[in-house]
mmCIF file of C-alpha atoms and ligand atoms in Angstrom:
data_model
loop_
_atom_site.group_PDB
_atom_site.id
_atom_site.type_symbol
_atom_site.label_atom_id
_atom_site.label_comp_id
_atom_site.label_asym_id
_atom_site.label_seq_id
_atom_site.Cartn_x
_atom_site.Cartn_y
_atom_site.Cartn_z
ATOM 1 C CA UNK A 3 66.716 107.762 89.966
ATOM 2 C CA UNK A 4 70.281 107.458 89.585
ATOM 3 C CA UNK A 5 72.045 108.192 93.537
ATOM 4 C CA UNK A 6 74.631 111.098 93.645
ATOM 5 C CA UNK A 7 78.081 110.127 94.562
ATOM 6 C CA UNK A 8 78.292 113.502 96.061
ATOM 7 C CA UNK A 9 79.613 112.825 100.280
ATOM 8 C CA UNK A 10 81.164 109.031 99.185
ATOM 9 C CA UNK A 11 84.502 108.555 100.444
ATOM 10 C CA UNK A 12 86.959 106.840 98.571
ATOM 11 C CA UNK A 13 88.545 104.595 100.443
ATOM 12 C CA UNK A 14 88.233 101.245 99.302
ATOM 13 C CA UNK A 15 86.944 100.327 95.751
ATOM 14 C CA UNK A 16 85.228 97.675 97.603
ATOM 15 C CA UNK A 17 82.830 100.308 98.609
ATOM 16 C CA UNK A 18 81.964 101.082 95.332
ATOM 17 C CA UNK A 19 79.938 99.258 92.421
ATOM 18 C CA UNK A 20 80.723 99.305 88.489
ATOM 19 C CA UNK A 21 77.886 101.667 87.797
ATOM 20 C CA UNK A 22 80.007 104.421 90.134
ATOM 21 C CA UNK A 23 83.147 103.352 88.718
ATOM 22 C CA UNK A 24 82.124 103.604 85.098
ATOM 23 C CA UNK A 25 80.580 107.032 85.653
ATOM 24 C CA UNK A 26 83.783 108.317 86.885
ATOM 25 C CA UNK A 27 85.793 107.665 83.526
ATOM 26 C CA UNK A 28 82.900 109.160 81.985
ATOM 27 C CA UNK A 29 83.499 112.615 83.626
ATOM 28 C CA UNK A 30 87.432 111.813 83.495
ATOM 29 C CA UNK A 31 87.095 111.847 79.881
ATOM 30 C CA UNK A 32 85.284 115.083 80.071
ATOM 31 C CA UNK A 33 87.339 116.767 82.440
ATOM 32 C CA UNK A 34 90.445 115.573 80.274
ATOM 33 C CA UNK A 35 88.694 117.705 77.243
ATOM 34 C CA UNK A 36 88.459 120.567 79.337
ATOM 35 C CA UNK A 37 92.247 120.461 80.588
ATOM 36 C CA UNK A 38 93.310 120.294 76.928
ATOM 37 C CA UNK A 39 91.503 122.620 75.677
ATOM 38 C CA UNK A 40 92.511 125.385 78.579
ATOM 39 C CA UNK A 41 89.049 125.608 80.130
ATOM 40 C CA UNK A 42 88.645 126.314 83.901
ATOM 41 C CA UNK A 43 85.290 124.486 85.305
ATOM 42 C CA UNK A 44 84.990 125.570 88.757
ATOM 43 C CA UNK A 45 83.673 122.236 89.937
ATOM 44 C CA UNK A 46 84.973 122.908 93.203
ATOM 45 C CA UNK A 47 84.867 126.617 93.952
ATOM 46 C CA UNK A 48 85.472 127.436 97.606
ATOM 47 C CA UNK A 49 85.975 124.180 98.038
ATOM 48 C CA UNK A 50 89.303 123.340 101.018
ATOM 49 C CA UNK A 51 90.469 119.927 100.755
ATOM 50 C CA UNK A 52 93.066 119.045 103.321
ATOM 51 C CA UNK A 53 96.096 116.673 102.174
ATOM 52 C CA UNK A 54 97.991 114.666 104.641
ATOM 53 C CA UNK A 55 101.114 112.802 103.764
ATOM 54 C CA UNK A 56 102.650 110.076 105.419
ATOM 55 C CA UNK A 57 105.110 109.055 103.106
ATOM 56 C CA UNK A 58 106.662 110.813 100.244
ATOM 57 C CA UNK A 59 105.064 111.239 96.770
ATOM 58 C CA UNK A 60 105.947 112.999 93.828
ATOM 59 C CA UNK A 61 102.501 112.096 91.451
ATOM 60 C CA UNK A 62 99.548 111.889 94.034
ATOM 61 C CA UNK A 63 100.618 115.613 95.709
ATOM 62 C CA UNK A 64 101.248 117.146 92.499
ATOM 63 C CA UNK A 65 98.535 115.610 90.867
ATOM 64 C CA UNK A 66 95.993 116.527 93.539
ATOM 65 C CA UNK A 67 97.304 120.116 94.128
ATOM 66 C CA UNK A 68 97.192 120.676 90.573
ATOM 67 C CA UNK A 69 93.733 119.199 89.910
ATOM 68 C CA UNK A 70 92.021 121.145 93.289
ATOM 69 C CA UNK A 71 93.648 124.309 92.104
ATOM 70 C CA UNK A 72 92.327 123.838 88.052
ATOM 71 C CA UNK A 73 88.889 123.624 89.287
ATOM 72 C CA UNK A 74 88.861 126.514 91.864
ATOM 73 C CA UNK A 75 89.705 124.887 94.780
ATOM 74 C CA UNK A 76 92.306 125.142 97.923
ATOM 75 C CA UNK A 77 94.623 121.991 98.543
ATOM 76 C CA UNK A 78 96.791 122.028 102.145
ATOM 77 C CA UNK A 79 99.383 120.155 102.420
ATOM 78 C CA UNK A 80 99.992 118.582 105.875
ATOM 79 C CA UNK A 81 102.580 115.969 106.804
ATOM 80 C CA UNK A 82 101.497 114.130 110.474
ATOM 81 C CA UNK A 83 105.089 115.216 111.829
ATOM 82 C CA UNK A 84 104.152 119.124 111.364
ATOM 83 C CA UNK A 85 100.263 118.566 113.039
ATOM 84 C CA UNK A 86 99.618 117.981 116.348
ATOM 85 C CA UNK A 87 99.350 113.949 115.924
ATOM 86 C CA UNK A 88 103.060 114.584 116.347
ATOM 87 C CA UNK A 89 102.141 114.807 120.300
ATOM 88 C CA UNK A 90 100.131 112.189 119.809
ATOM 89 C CA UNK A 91 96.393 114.143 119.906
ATOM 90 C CA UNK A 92 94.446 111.204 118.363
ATOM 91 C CA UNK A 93 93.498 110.877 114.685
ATOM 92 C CA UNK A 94 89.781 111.295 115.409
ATOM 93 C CA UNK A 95 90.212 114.522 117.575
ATOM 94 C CA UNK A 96 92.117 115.434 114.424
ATOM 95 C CA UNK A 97 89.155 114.355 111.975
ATOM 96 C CA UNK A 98 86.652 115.872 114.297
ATOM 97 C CA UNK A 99 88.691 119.518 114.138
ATOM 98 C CA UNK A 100 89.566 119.040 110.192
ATOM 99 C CA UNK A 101 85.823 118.605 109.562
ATOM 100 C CA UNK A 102 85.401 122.044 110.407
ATOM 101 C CA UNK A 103 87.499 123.265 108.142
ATOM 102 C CA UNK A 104 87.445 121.446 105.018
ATOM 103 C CA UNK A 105 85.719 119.701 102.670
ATOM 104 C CA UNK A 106 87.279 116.601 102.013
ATOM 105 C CA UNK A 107 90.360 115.032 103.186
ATOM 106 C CA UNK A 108 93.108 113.093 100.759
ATOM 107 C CA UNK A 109 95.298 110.545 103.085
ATOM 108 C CA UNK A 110 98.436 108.787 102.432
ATOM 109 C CA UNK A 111 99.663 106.212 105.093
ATOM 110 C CA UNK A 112 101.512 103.222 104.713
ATOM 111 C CA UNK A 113 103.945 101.071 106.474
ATOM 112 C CA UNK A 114 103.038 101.721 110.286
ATOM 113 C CA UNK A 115 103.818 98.669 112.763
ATOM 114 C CA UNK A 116 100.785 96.307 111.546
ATOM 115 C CA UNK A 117 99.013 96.001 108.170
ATOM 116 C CA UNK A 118 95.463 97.127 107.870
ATOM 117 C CA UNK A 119 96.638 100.096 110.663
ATOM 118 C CA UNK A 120 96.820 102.881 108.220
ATOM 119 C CA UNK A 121 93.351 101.403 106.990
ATOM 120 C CA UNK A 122 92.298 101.860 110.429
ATOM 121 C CA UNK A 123 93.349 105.371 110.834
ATOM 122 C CA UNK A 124 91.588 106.299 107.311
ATOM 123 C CA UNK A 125 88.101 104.976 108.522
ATOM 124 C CA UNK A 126 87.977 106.765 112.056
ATOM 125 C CA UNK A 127 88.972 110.250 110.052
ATOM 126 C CA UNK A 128 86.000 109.124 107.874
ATOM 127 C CA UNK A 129 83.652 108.791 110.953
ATOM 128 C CA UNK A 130 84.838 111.820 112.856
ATOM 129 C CA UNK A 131 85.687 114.255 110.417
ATOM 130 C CA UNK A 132 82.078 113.540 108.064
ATOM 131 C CA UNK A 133 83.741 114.668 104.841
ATOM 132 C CA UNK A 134 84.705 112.238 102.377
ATOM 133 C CA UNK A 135 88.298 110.814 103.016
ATOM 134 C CA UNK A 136 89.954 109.830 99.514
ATOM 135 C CA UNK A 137 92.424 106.839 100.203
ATOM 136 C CA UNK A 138 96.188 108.101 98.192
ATOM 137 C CA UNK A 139 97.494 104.876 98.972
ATOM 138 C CA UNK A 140 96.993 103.016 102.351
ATOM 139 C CA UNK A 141 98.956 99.698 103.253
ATOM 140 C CA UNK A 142 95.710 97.661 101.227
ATOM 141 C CA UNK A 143 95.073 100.190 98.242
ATOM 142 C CA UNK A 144 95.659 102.082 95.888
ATOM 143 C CA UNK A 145 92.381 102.904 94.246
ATOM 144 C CA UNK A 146 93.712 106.253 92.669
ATOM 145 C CA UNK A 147 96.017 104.801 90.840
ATOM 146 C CA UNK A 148 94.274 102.069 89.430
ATOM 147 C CA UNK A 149 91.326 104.127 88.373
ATOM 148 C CA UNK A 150 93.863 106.270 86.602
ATOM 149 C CA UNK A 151 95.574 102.663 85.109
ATOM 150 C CA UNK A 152 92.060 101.583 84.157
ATOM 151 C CA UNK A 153 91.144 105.114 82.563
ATOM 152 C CA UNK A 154 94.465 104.426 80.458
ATOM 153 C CA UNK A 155 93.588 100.936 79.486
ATOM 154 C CA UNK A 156 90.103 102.124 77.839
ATOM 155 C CA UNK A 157 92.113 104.688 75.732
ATOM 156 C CA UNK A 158 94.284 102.401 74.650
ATOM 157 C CA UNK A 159 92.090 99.135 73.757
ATOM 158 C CA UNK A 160 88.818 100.737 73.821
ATOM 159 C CA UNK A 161 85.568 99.404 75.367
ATOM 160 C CA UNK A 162 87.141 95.843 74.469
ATOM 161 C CA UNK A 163 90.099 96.502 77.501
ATOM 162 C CA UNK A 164 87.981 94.605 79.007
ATOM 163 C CA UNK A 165 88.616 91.365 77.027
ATOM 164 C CA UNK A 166 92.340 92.009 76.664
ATOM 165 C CA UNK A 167 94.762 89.609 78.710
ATOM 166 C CA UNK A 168 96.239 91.738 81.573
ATOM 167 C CA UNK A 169 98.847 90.425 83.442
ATOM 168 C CA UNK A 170 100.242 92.185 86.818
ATOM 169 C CA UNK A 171 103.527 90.607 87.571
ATOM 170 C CA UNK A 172 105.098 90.557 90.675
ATOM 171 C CA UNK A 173 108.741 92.206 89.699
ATOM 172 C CA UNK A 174 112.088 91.975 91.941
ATOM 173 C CA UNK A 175 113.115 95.062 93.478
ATOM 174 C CA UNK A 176 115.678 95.687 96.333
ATOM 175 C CA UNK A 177 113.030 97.709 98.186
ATOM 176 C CA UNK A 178 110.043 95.948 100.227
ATOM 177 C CA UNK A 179 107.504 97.853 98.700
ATOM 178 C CA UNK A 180 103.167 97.683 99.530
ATOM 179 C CA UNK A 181 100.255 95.086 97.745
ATOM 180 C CA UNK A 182 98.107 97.702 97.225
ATOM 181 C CA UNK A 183 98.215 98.048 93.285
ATOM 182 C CA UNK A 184 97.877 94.098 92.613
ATOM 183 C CA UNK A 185 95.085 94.235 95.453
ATOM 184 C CA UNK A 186 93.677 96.985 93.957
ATOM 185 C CA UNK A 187 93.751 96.044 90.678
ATOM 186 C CA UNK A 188 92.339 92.205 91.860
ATOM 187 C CA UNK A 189 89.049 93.971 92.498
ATOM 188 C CA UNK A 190 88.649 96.363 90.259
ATOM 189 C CA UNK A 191 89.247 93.407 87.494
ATOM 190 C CA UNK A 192 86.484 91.307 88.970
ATOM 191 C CA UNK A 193 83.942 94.711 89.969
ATOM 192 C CA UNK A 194 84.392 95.856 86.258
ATOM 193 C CA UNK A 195 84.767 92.596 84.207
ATOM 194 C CA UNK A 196 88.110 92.228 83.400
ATOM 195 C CA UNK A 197 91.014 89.140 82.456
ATOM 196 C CA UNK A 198 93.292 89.362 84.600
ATOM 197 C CA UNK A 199 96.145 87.168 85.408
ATOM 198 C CA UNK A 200 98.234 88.088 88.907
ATOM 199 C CA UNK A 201 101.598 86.584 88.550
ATOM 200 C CA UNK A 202 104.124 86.225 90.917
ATOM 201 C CA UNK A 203 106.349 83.800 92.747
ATOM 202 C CA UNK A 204 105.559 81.577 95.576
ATOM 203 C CA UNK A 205 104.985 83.326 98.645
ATOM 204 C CA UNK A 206 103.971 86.576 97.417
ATOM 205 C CA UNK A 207 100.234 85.939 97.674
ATOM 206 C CA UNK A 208 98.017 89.397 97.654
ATOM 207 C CA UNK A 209 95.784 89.514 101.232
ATOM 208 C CA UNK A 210 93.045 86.382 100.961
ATOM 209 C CA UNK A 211 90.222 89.352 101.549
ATOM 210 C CA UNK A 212 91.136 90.702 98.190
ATOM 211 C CA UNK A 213 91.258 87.330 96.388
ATOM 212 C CA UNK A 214 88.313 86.322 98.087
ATOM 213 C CA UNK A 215 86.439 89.539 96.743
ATOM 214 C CA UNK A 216 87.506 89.765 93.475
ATOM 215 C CA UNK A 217 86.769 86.389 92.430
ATOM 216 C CA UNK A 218 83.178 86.598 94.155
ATOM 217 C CA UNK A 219 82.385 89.724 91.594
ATOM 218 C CA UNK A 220 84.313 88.244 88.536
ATOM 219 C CA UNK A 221 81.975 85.410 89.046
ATOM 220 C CA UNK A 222 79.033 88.420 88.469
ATOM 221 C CA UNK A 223 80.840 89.953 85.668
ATOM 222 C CA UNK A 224 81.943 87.696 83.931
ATOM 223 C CA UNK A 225 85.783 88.511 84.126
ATOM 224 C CA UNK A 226 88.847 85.806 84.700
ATOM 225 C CA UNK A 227 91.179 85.866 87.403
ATOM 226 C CA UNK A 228 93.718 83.606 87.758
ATOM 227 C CA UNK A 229 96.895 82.893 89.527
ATOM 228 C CA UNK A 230 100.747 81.847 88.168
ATOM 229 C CA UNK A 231 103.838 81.284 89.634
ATOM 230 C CA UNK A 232 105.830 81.041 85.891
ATOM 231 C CA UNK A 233 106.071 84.578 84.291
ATOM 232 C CA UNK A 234 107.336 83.358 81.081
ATOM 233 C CA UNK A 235 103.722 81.153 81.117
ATOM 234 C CA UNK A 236 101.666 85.041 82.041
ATOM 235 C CA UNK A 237 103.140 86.854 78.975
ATOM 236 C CA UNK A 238 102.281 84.208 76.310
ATOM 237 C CA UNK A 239 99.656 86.046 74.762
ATOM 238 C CA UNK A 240 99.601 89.047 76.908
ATOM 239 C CA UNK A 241 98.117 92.212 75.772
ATOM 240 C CA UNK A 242 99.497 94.851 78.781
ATOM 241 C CA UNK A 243 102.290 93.630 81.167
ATOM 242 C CA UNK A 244 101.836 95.326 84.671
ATOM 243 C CA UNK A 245 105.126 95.263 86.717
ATOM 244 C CA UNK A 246 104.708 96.076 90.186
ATOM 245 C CA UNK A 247 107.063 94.860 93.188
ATOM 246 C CA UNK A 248 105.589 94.474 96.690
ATOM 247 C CA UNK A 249 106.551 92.588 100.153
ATOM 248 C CA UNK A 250 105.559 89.422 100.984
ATOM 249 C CA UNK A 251 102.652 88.582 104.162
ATOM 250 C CA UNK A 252 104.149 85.609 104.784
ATOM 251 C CA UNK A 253 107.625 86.589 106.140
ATOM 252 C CA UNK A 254 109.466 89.353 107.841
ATOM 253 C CA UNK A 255 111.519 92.097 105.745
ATOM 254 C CA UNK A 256 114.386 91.187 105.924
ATOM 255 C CA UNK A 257 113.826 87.465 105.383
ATOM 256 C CA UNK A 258 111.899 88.933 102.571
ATOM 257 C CA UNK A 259 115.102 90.507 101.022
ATOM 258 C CA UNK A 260 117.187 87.710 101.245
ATOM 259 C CA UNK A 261 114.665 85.238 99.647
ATOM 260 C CA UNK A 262 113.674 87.629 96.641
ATOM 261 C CA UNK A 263 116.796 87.469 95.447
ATOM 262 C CA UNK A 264 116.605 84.440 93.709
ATOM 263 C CA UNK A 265 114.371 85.875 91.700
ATOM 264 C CA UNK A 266 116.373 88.983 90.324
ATOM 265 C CA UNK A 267 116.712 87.204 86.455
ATOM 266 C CA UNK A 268 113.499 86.136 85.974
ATOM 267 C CA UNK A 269 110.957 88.677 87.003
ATOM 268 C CA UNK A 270 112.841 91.911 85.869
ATOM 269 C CA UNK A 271 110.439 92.616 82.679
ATOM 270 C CA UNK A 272 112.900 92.554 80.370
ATOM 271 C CA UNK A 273 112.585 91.904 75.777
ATOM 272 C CA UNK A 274 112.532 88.401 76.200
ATOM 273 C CA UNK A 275 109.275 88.703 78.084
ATOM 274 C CA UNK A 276 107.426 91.042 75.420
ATOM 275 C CA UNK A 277 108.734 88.173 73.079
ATOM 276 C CA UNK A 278 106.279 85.960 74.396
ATOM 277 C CA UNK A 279 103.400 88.966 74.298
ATOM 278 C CA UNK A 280 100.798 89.521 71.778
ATOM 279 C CA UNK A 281 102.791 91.806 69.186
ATOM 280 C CA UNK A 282 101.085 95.260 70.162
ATOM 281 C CA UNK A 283 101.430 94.579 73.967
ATOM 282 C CA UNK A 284 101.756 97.542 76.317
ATOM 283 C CA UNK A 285 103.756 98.082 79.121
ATOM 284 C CA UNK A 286 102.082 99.798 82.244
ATOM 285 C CA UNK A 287 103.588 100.291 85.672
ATOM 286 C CA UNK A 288 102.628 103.054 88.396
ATOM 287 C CA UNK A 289 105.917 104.513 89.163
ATOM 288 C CA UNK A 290 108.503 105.249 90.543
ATOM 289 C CA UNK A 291 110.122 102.456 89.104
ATOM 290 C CA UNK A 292 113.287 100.562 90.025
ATOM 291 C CA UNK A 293 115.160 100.973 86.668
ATOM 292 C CA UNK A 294 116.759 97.325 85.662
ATOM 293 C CA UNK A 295 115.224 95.815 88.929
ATOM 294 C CA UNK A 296 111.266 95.710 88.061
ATOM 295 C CA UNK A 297 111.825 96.580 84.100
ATOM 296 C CA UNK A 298 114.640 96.785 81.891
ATOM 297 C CA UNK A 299 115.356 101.004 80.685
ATOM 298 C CA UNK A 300 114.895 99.590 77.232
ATOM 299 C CA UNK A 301 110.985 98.519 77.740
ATOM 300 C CA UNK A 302 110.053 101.501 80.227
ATOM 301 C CA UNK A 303 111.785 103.772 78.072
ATOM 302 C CA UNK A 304 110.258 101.748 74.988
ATOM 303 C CA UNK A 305 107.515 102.056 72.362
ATOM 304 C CA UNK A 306 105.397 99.804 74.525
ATOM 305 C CA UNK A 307 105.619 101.607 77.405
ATOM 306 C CA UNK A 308 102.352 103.892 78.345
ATOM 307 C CA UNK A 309 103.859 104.218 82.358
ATOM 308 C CA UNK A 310 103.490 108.423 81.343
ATOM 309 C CA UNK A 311 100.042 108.465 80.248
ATOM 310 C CA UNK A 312 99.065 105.827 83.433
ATOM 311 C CA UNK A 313 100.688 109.169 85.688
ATOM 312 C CA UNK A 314 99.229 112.234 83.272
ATOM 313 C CA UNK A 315 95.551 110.121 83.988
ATOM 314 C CA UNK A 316 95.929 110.570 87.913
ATOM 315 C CA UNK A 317 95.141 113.864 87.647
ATOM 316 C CA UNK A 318 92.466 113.599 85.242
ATOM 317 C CA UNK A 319 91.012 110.378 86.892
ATOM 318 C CA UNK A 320 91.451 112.170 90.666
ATOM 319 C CA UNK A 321 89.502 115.915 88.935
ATOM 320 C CA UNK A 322 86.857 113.537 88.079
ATOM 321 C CA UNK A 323 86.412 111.967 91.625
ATOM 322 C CA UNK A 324 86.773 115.683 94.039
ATOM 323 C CA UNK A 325 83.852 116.485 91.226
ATOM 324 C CA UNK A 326 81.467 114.042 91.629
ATOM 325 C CA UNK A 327 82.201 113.244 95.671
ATOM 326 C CA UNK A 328 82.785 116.891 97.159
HETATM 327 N N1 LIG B 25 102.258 106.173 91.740
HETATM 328 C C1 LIG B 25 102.309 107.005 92.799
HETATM 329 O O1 LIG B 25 101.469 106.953 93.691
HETATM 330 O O2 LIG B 25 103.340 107.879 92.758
HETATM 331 P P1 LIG B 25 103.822 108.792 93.958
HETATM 332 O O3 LIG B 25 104.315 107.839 95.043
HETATM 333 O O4 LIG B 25 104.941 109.619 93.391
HETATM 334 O O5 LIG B 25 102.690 109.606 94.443
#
């Protein structure tokens, strides 16, 4: 009998097999039908879904406000400042007390003194509020967005994304930003089957967990995941270019800022690295994106780019998960 996904959290993708994964674009596709056409499935009717952000966000909050309210359901917003964690009452007195109230909680926290702390503060809401938590970007993940990035690859390439050479390239920025799309991604390439090739420049290695854990599951799935430090090398033959800056674990921010800027010329995605690319090759990134830093205007803003469908699919990729977990 085939288990219910109804109570999961959504935390890590780690937690979650292909099977689960693959259902979800199933009902995303669905759900997408419905939006266009105007229909109003109350999937979550009476349902309250607390939202607490961290940090700022323009897609995840709008996309998750939007998608509660389509399918009948109540979306707070909360930011940790205007609760009570403001005078310091402790996160799981806070999950214990939300449980209560709602049905499912949607987190965003990055950034805090030490990686994997925000992680930490997601699980022990988990535990002590016993609704499903849905991770909107911790300081490891992003599984939201790369659902909705995966979700966009199938309707683009069809069931053969999956064969399709997919680079994620590191890409220069003047901002420090997190790992959790190329970690993200890492996984969900080898849970799902996919070619993936993580470029980036030396020093800017993703977390050894999620290396370790993708390659252990590619191994099961058959997918490809390799590692280059020449960009110009990941884009020969590239079918989707995936530019996405983030800060490296092996020095401090600000030695970080100085040492990434030898790297301003090269790893901006620019024409002359979608010369190297198969000829239809797509251009994907999560947004925001820093304009002539991470990608010239002329490729974002470029036949090749899909970077608005990637953000219209967060909403239909997120209705699709508060429907099958809440
Ligand atoms: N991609 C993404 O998460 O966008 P926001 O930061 O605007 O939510």
């Amino acid at each position: 009998m085939e288990k219910s996904l109804r109570g999961k959290s959504f935390i890590s993708l780690m937690d979650w097999s292909a099977e689960e994964l693959e259902k979800i674009f199933d009902l995303t596709s669905e759900l997408k039908q419905k939006w266009a056409a105007g229909e109003q499935p109350e999937l979550l009717k009476g349902k309250q879904v607390a939202m607490i952000f961290a940090n700022p966000s323009t897609r995840t909050r709008t996309s998750f406000e939007s998608g509660i309210s389509w399918m009948g359901g109540h979306a707070q917003y909360h930011t940790p400042d205007t609760m009570q964690i403001a005078h310091k009452e402790t996160w799981e007195d806070t999950g214990k007390v939300l449980g209560r109230y709602v049905h499912g909680i949607v987190i965003r926290m990055f950034g805090l003194e030490r990686y994997g702390m925000a992680r930490e503060i997601l699980r022990v809401l988990e535990a002590s509020s016993r609704v499903p938590v849905i991770n909107a970007l911790d300081d490891k993940e992003h599984p939201c967005q790369i659902m909705a990035d995966i979700m966009t690859m199938r309707e683009k390439f069809g069931p053969g994304y999956k064969r399709k050479k997919i680079v994620m390239s590191w890409a220069y920025s003047g901002r420090v930003k997190s790992a959790g799309v190329p970690q993200t991604m890492a996984i969900a390439a080898g849970l799902l089957g996919m070619n993936l090739v993580l470029a980036y420049p030396e020093k800017y290695d993703v977390d050894p967990e999620y290396m370790e854990f993708a390659k252990k599951h590619a191994a099961l799935s058959g997918s490809e995941i390799t590692v280059t430090h020449d960009i110009y090398d990941a884009c020969k033959g590239a079918d989707v270019i995936y530019a996405k800056s983030w800060g490296s674990f092996a020095m401090s921010k600000e030695e970080d800022k100085k040492y990434r800027e030898q790297f301003k010329r090269d790893w901006c995605i620019s024409r002359k690295h979608f010369d190297l690319a198969n000829p239809n090759a797509i251009f994907m990134h999560c947004l925001p994106a820093d304009r002539n830093q991470e990608v010239t205007d002329e490729i974002i803003d470029g036949p090749m780019s899909i970077v608005y469908d990637e953000a219209e699919n967060r909403l239909h990729v997120q209705n699709a998960l508060l429907a099958s977990i809440l």
